[in-house]
Amino acid sequence: MADTGTPYALPSRRSAIRAGLAIGLSGLLLPAVSACMPDDRGRTVTVAGGEPGGFYLEFSTLLAESLQRHGVVGTAVPQVTGGSLENIQRLLAGDATFAVALADAAAQQASKAPATTPSSASGRIVALGKVYENYVHCLVRRDSGIRTFADLAGKTAAIGEVGSGTSLTAHRIIAASGLSAVGNATGNTAADSPLKEVNLGLNDGLAALTARSVDALFWSGGVPTAAIAAANKEAGLALIDLSALVRETRARYGGFYDRVLIPENSYEGVPGAWTVGVANLLLCREDLDDRIVKRTVELLVGQARELIPQSSLGVQFLSPETLINTAGVPLHPAAASAYRALHG
């Protein structure tokens, strides 16, 4: 399986990302983000993010600040949410303007017929771009004796909040492993000791892992994730290698899943581990005003340095040639037009 980016040593991660941005933007003459039109000055937009301590909320906060700072709209507000699936539902209901979501969750929604959603066809979910790579963490306590995924048979794992993209991805990985309590794609139940899945998000899941009330925690986010780094100092955590499950997960659910590396010492004292990577997308509804979409795309490219979360640094895609690879989720027409203009 091809990797999604070259692994890099932890001390040089920030410089590597900045170098990547420079390469992506070199030779590209970008227009400044257009001045706010009179009818946009009073416009308030919301950016559906995620849980405190995670990548999504930090990115959505940075994006909201940048939208407001550069006059794309008058006011932009990030939203604390449960994650990808909730974010998509907020978009459909008109309760969010933008949302960050995992590509597998977005594609699942995009594949649904408009009649099955609460929105009209003009309000369907579309993408502004692929923004970052998410890394699936399968975390255990270092003193648990759990060394491989097979060791989780008969154990309990927190797989993310209901409504989170983590819960969708983690459930698919567990099903692909053959440890699912609800059976696999052929209808067979798991082994004699299936892995029990419970819905706990990042912060509650880390508390449960620290207290030994769950044996493992799944989390899909940037590297490092600040809340995990803090819990590791308290409890001593380890990462389980998931790379052997990439092929079967792709075979069952589609090509959203890649083999990626969480580098050694991303979390103090924790060896590196190969895992499952899933790109995340910046989404909106198709009926979002073309002017706002165009200016947001210009901001994603021209102001990319403002959108790098400081606590969760990983592979990023903030250049025109990578932003447009949205895993089968269609681009907003104004976004597609803006990328064509940026490419000349």
mmCIF file of N, CA, C and O in Angstrom, residues 34-43 71-74 291 295:
data_model
loop_
_atom_site.group_PDB
_atom_site.id
_atom_site.type_symbol
_atom_site.label_atom_id
_atom_site.label_comp_id
_atom_site.label_asym_id
_atom_site.label_seq_id
_atom_site.Cartn_x
_atom_site.Cartn_y
_atom_site.Cartn_z
ATOM 1 N N SER A 34 -10.407 38.607 -1.847
ATOM 2 C CA SER A 34 -11.174 39.770 -2.282
ATOM 3 C C SER A 34 -11.742 40.532 -1.102
ATOM 4 O O SER A 34 -12.065 39.970 -0.066
ATOM 5 N N ALA A 35 -11.872 41.822 -1.266
ATOM 6 C CA ALA A 35 -12.476 42.635 -0.224
ATOM 7 C C ALA A 35 -13.919 42.227 -0.004
ATOM 8 O O ALA A 35 -14.592 41.776 -0.908
ATOM 9 N N CYS A 36 -14.348 42.373 1.232
ATOM 10 C CA CYS A 36 -15.712 41.969 1.577
ATOM 11 C C CYS A 36 -16.723 42.852 0.854
ATOM 12 O O CYS A 36 -16.629 44.067 0.877
ATOM 13 N N MET A 37 -17.671 42.217 0.174
ATOM 14 C CA MET A 37 -18.729 42.966 -0.498
ATOM 15 C C MET A 37 -19.668 43.559 0.545
ATOM 16 O O MET A 37 -19.803 43.040 1.644
ATOM 17 N N PRO A 38 -20.361 44.684 0.218
ATOM 18 C CA PRO A 38 -21.227 45.319 1.199
ATOM 19 C C PRO A 38 -22.238 44.368 1.826
ATOM 20 O O PRO A 38 -22.504 44.438 3.011
ATOM 21 N N ASP A 39 -22.785 43.420 1.046
ATOM 22 C CA ASP A 39 -23.801 42.556 1.602
ATOM 23 C C ASP A 39 -23.215 41.393 2.386
ATOM 24 O O ASP A 39 -23.938 40.584 2.949
ATOM 25 N N ASP A 40 -21.874 41.286 2.435
ATOM 26 C CA ASP A 40 -21.234 40.258 3.243
ATOM 27 C C ASP A 40 -20.773 40.783 4.604
ATOM 28 O O ASP A 40 -20.423 40.004 5.476
ATOM 29 N N ARG A 41 -20.757 42.112 4.773
ATOM 30 C CA ARG A 41 -20.175 42.680 5.996
ATOM 31 C C ARG A 41 -20.934 42.269 7.243
ATOM 32 O O ARG A 41 -20.345 42.113 8.304
ATOM 33 N N GLY A 42 -22.227 42.069 7.116
ATOM 34 C CA GLY A 42 -23.012 41.654 8.269
ATOM 35 C C GLY A 42 -23.221 40.159 8.339
ATOM 36 O O GLY A 42 -23.931 39.684 9.223
ATOM 37 N N ARG A 43 -22.607 39.423 7.433
ATOM 38 C CA ARG A 43 -22.819 37.981 7.360
ATOM 39 C C ARG A 43 -22.069 37.262 8.478
ATOM 40 O O ARG A 43 -20.900 37.512 8.724
ATOM 41 N N GLY A 71 -11.711 39.514 5.985
ATOM 42 C CA GLY A 71 -12.908 40.153 5.465
ATOM 43 C C GLY A 71 -13.728 39.304 4.519
ATOM 44 O O GLY A 71 -14.489 39.843 3.725
ATOM 45 N N VAL A 72 -13.573 37.963 4.606
ATOM 46 C CA VAL A 72 -14.423 37.124 3.771
ATOM 47 C C VAL A 72 -15.878 37.289 4.192
ATOM 48 O O VAL A 72 -16.789 37.331 3.366
ATOM 49 N N VAL A 73 -16.113 37.380 5.500
ATOM 50 C CA VAL A 73 -17.427 37.673 6.067
ATOM 51 C C VAL A 73 -17.222 38.589 7.260
ATOM 52 O O VAL A 73 -16.097 38.808 7.707
ATOM 53 N N GLY A 74 -18.322 39.084 7.801
ATOM 54 C CA GLY A 74 -18.215 39.961 8.960
ATOM 55 C C GLY A 74 -17.826 39.225 10.224
ATOM 56 O O GLY A 74 -16.963 39.666 10.981
ATOM 57 N N ARG A 291 -19.553 33.787 -3.960
ATOM 58 C CA ARG A 291 -18.503 34.735 -3.578
ATOM 59 C C ARG A 291 -17.769 34.248 -2.332
ATOM 60 O O ARG A 291 -16.543 34.335 -2.252
ATOM 61 N N ARG A 295 -13.743 33.162 -2.153
ATOM 62 C CA ARG A 295 -12.812 33.825 -1.238
ATOM 63 C C ARG A 295 -12.223 32.856 -0.232
ATOM 64 O O ARG A 295 -11.071 32.990 0.184
#
